[in-house]
Structures are given as structure tokens and as C-alpha cells.
Backbone as JSON Lines, residues from 0, in Angstrom:
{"i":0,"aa":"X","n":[-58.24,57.09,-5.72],"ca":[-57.4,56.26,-4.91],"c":[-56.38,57.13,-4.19]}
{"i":1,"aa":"X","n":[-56.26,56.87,-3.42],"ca":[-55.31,57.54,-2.09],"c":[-53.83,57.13,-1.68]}
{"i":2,"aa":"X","n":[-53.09,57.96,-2.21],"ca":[-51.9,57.36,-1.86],"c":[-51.17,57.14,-0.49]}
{"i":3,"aa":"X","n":[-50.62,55.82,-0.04],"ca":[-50.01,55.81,1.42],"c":[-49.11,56.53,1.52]}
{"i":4,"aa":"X","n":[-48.75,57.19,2.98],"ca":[-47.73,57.99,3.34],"c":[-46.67,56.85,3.44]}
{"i":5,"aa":"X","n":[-45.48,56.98,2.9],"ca":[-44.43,56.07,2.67],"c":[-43.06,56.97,3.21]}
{"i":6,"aa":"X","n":[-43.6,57.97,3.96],"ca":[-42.15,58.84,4.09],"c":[-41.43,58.43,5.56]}
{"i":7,"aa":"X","n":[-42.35,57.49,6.35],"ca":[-41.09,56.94,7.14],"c":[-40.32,55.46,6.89]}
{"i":8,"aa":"X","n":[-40.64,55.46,5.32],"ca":[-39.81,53.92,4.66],"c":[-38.19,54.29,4.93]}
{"i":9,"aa":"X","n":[-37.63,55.28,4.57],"ca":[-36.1,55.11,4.74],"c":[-35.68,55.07,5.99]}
{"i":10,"aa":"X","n":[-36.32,55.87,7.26],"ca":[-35.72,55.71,8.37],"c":[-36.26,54.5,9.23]}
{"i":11,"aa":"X","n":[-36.94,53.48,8.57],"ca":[-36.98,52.29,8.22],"c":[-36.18,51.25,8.2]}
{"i":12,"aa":"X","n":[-35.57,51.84,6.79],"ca":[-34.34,51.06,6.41],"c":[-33.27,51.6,6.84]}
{"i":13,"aa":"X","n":[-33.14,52.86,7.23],"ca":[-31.38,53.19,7.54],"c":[-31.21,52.28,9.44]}
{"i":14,"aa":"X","n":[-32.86,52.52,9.72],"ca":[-32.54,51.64,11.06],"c":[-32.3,50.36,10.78]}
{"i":15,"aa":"X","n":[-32.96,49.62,10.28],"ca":[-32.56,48.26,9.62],"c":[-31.35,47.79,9.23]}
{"i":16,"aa":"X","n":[-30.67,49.07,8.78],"ca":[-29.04,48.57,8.48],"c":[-28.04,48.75,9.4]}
{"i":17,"aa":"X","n":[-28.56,49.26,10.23],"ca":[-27.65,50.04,11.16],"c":[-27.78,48.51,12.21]}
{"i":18,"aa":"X","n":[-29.27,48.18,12.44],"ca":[-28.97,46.89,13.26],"c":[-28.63,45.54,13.08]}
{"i":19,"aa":"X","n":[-28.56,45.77,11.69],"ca":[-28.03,44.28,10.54],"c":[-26.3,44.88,11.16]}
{"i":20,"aa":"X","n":[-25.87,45.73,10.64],"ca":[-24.2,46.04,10.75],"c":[-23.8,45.99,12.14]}
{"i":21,"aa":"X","n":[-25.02,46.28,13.29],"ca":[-24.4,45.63,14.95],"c":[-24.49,44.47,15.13]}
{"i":22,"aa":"X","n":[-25.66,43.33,14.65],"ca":[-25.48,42.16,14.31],"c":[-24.52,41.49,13.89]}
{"i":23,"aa":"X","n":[-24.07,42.11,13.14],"ca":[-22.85,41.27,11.5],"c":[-21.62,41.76,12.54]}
{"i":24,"aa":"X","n":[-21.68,42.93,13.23],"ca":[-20.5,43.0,14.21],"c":[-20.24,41.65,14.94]}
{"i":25,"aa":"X","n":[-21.21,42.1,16.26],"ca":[-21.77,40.8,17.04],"c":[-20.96,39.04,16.79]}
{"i":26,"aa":"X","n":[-21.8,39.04,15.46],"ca":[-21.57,38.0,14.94],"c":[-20.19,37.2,14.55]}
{"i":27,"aa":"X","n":[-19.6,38.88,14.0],"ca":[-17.9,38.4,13.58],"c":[-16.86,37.97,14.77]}
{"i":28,"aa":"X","n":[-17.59,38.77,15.98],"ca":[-16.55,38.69,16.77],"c":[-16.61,37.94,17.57]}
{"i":29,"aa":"X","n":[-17.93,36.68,17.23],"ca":[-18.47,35.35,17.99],"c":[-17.61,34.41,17.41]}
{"i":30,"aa":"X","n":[-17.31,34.73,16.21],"ca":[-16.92,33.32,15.14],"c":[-15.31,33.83,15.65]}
{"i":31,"aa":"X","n":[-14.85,34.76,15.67],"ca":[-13.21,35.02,15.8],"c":[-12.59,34.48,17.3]}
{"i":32,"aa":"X","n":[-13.97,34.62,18.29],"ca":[-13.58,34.25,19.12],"c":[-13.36,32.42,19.22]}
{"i":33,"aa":"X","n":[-14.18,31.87,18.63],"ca":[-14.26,30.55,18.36],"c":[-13.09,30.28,17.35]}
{"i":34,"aa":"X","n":[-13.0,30.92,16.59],"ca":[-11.86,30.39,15.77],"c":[-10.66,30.5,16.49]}
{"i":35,"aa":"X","n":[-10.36,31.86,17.49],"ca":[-9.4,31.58,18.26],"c":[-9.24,30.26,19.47]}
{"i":36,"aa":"X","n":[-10.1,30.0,19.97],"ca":[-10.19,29.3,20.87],"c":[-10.28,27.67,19.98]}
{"i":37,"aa":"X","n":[-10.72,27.65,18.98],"ca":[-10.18,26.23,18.22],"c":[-8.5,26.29,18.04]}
{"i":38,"aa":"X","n":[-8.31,27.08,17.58],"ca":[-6.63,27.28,17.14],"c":[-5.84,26.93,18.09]}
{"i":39,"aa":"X","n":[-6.04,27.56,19.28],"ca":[-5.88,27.06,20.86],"c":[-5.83,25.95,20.92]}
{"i":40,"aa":"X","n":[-6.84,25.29,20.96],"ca":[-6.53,23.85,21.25],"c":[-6.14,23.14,20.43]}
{"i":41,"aa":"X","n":[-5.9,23.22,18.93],"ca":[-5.13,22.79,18.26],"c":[-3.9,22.75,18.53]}
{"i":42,"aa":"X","n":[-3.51,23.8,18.89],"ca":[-2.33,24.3,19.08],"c":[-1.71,22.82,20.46]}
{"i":43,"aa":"X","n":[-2.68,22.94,21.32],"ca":[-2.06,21.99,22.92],"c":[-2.46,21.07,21.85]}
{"i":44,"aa":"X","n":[-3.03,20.41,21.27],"ca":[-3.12,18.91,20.95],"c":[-1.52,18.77,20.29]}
{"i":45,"aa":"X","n":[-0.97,19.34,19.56],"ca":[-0.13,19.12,18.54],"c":[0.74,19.17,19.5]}
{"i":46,"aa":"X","n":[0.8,19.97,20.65],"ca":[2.18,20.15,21.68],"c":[1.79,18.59,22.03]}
{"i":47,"aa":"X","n":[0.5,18.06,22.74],"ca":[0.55,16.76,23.77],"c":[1.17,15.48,22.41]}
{"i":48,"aa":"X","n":[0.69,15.98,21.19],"ca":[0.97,14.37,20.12],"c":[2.8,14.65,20.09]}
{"i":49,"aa":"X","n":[3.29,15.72,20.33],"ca":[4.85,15.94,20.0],"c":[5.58,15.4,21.35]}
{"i":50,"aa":"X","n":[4.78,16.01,22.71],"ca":[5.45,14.99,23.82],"c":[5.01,13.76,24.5]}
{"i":51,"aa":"X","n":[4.2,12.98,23.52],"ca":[3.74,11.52,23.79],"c":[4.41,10.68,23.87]}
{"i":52,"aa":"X","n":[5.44,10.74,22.77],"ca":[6.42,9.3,23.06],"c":[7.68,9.53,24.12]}
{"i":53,"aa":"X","n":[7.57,10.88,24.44],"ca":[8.81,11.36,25.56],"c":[7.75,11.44,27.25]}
{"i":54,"aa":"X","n":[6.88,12.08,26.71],"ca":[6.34,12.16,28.46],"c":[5.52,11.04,28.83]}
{"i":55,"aa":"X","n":[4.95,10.07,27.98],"ca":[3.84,9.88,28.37],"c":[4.56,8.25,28.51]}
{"i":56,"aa":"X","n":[4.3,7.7,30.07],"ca":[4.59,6.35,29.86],"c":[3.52,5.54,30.65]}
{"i":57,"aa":"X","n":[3.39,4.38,30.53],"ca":[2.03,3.65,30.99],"c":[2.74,2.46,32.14]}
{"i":58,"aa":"X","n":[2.19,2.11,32.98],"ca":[2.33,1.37,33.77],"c":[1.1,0.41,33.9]}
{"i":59,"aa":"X","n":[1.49,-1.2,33.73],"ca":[0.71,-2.11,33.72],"c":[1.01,-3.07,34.78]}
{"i":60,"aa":"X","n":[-0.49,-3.37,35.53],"ca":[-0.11,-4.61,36.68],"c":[-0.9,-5.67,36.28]}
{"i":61,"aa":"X","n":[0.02,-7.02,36.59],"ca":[-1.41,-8.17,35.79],"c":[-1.35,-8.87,37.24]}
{"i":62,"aa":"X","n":[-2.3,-9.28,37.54],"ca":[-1.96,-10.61,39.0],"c":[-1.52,-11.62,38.25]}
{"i":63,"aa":"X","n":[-1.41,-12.36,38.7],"ca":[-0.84,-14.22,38.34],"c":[-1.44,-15.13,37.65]}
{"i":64,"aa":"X","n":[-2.96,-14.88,37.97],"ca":[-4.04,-15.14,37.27],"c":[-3.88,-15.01,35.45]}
{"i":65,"aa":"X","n":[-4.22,-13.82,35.29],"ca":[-4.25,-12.29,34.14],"c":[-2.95,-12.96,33.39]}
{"i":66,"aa":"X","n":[-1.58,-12.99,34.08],"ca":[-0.34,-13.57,33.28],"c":[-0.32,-14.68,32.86]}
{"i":67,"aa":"X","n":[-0.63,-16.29,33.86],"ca":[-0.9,-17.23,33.23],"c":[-2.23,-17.52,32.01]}
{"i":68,"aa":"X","n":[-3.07,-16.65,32.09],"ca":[-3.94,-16.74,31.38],"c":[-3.43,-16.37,29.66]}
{"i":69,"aa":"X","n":[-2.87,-15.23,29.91],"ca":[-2.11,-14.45,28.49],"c":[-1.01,-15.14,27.87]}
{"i":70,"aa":"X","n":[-0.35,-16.12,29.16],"ca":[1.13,-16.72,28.32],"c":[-0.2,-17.95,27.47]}
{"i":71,"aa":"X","n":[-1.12,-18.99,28.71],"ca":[-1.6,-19.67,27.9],"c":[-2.56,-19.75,26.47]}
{"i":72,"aa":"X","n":[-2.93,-18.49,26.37],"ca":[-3.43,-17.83,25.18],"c":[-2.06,-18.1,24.1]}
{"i":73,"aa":"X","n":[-0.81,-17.22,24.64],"ca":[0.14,-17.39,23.68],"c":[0.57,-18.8,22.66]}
{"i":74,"aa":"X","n":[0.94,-19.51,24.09],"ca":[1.29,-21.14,23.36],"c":[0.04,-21.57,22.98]}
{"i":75,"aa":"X","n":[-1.1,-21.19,23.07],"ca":[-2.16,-22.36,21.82],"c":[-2.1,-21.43,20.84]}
{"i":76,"aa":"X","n":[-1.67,-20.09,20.79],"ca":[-1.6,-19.79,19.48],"c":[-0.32,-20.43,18.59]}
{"i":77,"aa":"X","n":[0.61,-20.48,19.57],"ca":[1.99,-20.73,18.28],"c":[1.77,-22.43,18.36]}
{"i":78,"aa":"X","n":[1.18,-22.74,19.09],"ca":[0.82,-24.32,18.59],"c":[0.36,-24.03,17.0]}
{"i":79,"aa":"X","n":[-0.92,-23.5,17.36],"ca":[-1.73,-23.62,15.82],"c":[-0.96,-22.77,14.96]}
{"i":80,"aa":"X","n":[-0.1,-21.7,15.1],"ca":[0.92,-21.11,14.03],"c":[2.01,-22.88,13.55]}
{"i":81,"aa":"X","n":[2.24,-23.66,14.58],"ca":[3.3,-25.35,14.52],"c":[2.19,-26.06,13.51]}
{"i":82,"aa":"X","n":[1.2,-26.23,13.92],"ca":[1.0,-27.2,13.02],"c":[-0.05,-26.43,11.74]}
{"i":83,"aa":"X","n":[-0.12,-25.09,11.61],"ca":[-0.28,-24.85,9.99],"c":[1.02,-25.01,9.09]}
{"i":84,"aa":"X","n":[2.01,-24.7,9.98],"ca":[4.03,-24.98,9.33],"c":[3.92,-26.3,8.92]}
{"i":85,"aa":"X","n":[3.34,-26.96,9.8],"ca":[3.45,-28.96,9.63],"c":[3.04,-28.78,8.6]}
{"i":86,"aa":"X","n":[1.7,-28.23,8.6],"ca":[0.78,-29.15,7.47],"c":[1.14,-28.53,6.42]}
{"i":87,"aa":"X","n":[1.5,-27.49,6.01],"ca":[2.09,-26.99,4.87],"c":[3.46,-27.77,4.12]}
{"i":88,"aa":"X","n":[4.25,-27.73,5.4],"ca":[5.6,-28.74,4.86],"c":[5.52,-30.1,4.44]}
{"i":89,"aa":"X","n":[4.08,-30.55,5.28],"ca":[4.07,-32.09,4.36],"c":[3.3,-31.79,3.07]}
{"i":90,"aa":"X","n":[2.38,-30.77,2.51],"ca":[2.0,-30.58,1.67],"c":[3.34,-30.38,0.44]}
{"i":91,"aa":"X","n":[4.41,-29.5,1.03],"ca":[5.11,-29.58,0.12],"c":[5.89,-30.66,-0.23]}
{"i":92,"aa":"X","n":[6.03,-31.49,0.68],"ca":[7.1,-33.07,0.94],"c":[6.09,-33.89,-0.41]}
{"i":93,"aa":"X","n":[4.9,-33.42,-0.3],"ca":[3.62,-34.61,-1.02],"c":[4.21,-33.97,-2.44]}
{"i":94,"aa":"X","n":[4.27,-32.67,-2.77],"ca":[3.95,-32.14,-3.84],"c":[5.73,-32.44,-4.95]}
{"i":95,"aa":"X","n":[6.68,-32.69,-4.16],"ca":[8.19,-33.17,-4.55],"c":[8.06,-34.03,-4.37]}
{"i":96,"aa":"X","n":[7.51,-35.08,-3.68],"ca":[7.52,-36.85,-4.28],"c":[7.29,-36.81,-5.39]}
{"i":97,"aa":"X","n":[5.63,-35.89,-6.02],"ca":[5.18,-36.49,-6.78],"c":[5.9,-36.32,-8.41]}
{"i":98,"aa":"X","n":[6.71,-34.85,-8.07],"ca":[7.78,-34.44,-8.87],"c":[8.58,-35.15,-8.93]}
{"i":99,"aa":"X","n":[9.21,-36.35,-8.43],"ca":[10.38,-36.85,-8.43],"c":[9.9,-38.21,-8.96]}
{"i":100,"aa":"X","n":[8.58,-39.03,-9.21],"ca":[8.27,-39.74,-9.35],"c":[8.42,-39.63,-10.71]}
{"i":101,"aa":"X","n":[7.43,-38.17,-11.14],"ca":[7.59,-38.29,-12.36],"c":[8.34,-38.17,-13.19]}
{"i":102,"aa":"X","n":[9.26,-37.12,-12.76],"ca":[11.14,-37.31,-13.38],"c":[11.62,-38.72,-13.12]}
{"i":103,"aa":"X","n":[11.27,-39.08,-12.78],"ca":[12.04,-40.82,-12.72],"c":[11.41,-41.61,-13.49]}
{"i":104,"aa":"X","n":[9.72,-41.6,-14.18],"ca":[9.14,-42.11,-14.74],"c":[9.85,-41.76,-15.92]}
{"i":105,"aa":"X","n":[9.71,-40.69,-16.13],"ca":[10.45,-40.24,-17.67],"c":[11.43,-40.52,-18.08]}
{"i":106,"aa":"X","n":[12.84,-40.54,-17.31],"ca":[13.89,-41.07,-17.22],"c":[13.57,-42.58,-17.53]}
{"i":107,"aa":"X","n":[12.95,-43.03,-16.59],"ca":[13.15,-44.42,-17.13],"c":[12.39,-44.55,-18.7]}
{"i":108,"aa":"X","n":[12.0,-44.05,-19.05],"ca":[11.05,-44.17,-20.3],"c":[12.07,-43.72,-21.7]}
{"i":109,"aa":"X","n":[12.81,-42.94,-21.17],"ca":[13.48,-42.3,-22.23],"c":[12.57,-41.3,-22.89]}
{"i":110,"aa":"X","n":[12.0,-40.54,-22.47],"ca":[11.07,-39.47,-23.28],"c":[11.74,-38.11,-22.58]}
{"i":111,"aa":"X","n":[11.38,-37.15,-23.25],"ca":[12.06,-36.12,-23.37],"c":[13.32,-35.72,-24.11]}
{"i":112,"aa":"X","n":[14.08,-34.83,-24.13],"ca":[15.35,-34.43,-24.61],"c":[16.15,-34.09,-24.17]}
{"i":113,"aa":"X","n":[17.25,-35.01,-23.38],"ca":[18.23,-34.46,-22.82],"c":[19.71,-34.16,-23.09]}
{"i":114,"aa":"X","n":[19.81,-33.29,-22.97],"ca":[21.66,-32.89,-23.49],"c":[22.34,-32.11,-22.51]}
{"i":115,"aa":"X","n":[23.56,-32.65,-22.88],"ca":[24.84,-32.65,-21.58],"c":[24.63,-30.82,-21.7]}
{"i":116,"aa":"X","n":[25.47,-30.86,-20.79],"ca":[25.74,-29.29,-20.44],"c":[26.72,-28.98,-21.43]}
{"i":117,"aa":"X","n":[27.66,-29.43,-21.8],"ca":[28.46,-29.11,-22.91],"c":[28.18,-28.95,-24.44]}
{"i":118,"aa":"X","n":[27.27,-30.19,-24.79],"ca":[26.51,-29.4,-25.65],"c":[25.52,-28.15,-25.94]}
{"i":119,"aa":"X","n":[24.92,-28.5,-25.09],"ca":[23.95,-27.22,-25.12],"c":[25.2,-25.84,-25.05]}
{"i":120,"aa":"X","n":[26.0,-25.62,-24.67],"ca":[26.45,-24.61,-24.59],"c":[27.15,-24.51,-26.14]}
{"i":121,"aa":"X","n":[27.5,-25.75,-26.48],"ca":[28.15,-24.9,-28.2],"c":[26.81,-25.03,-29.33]}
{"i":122,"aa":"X","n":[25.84,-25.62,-28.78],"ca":[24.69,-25.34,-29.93],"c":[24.13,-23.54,-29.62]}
{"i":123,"aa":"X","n":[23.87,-23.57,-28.13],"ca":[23.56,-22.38,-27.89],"c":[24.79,-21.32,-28.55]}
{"i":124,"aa":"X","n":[25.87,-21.14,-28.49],"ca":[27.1,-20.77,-28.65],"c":[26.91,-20.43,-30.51]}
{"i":125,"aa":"X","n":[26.93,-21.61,-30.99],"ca":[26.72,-21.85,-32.62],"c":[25.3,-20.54,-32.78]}
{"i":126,"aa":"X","n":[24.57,-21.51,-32.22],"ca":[23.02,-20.29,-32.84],"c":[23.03,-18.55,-32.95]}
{"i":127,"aa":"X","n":[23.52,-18.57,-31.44],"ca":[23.93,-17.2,-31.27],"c":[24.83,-16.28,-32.54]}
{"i":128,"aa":"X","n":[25.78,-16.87,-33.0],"ca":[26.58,-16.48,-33.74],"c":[26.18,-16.34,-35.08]}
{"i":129,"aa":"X","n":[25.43,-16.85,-35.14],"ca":[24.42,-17.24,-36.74],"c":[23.53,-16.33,-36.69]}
{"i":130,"aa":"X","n":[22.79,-16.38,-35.6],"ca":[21.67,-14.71,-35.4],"c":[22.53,-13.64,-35.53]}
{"i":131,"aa":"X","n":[23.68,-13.38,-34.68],"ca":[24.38,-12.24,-35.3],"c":[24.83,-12.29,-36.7]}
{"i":132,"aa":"X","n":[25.47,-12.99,-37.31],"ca":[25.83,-13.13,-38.08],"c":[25.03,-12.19,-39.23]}
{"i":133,"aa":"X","n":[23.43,-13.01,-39.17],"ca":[22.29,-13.04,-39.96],"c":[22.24,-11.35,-39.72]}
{"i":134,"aa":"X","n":[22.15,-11.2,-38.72],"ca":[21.28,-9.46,-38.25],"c":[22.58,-8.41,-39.27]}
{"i":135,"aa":"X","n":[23.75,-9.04,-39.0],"ca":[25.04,-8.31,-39.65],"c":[24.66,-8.27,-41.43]}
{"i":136,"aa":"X","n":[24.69,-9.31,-41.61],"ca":[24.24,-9.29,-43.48],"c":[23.28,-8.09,-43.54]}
{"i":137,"aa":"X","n":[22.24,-8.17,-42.92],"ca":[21.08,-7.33,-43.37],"c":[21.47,-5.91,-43.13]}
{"i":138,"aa":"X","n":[22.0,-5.89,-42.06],"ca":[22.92,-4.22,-41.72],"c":[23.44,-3.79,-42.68]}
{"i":139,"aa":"X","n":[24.42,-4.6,-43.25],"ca":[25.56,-4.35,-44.45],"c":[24.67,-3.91,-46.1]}
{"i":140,"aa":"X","n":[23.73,-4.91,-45.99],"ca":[22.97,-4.71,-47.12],"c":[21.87,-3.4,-47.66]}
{"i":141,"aa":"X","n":[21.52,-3.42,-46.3],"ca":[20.73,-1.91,-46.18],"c":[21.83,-0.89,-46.65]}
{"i":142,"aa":"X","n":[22.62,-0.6,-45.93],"ca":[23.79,-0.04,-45.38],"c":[24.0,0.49,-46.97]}
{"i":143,"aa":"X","n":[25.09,-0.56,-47.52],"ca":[25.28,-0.19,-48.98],"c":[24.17,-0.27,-50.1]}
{"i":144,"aa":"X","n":[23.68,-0.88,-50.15],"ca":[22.32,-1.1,-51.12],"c":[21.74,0.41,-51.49]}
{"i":145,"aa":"X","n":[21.05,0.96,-49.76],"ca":[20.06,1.68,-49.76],"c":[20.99,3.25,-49.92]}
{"i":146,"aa":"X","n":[22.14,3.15,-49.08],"ca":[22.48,4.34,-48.54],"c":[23.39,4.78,-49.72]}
């Protein structure tokens, strides 16, 4: 068996790298240029969004037509904004009758438990003082007992 002549494999490869590394040049200085030229216009966008609300103003013409058309758009809307208000407020007018009916039913019935404002304030008043009271014993008792 006969061996192949393989002795122009490296200048082969040293050419091969040599035109991979003008490539990979090439290449870097395609993308740098693009990256500069994005940055760029990043750059004017951020200037035009910073003088938008100072430079930039709009001018609108409607004919007579275009205006009556837009006001009458307006009022059938706040009509129908009037009477969802209506119909809500008699919903609530319905919903306090029926509350007031039934506080009056009860009242007249005598059911429930009612107490003046003056009482409730010395029962509330009383209880309170008794819970402390209570919480105080047990303090005291720990207190000396344990300690």
C-alpha cells in the first residue's frame, strides 16, 4: 500500500486560517458598523421622545359636518351614562324601601333587642372593666405564684 503525499496539508491549513482571520475581520467590522449605526438612531429616537411634548404640536380641522356629528355622538353617550345613574338610583331607592319596611315590621313586632344608648354604654363600660379586671388576677397570680 502506498502512502499519499500529504505534505501540502499545512499550507492548506495555514491558508485556511489566514482567510478565516480576513473573514472574522470583515465580519467584525460589519457588525460594529451596524451596531454603530443602531446606537445612532437610538440615540435621535430618545432625542425626538425627549422633544415631543415641547416641539411637537398637532393641528386639527373638523368642517361642521365632522363637529356636529362628534358633539351628537357625545350627548347619546351621556344620555346612556343618565339613565344607567337613573336606573341604578331607583335600584337603590327599591333596595331602602325594602330596608325600611322591614325595620318597621320588626319594630312593630317587638322582636329584636333594643337598648338606649345609655345603657349600652355602662354595660359595655361594666364588661370592659371585668375583662380587665379578670386579665389583672391572672397577671398577679402567675406573677407571684410562678415567679
Amino acid at each position: 500500500m502506498k502512502v499519499a503525499d500529504v505534505s501540502w496539508w499545512p499550507q492548506y491549513l495555514e491558508s485556511s486560517i489566514r482567510q478565516t482571520q480576513r473573514e472574522e475581520g470583515v465580519l467584525g467590522a460589519a457588525v460594529k458598523t451596524i451596531s454603530d449605526k443602531v446606537d445612532t438612531i437610538d440615540k435621535h429616537i430618545d432625542q425626538v421622545m425627549e422633544d415631543a411634548p415641547t416641539k411637537l404640536k398637532v393641528t386639527v380641522t373638523l368642517c361642521d359636518a365632522d363637529w356636529q356629528k362628534m358633539q351628537g355622538l357625545h350627548t347619546q353617550w351621556l344620555g346612556q351614562e343618565k339613565q344607567t345613574l337613573d336606573d341604578h338610583h331607583k335600584q337603590q331607592e327599591t333596595l331602602w324601601q325594602k330596608q325600611s319596611h322591614r325595620l318597621t315590621d320588626i319594630v312593630r313586632n317587638n322582636e329584636g333587642v333594643w337598648l338606649s344608648q345609655r345603657l349600652f354604654y355602662i354595660v359595655g363600660s361594666l364588661s370592659l372593666l371585668s375583662f380587665i379586671t379578670i386579665v389583672l388576677e391572672i397577671a398577679f397570680y402567675v406573677y407571684f405564684h410562678w415567679i
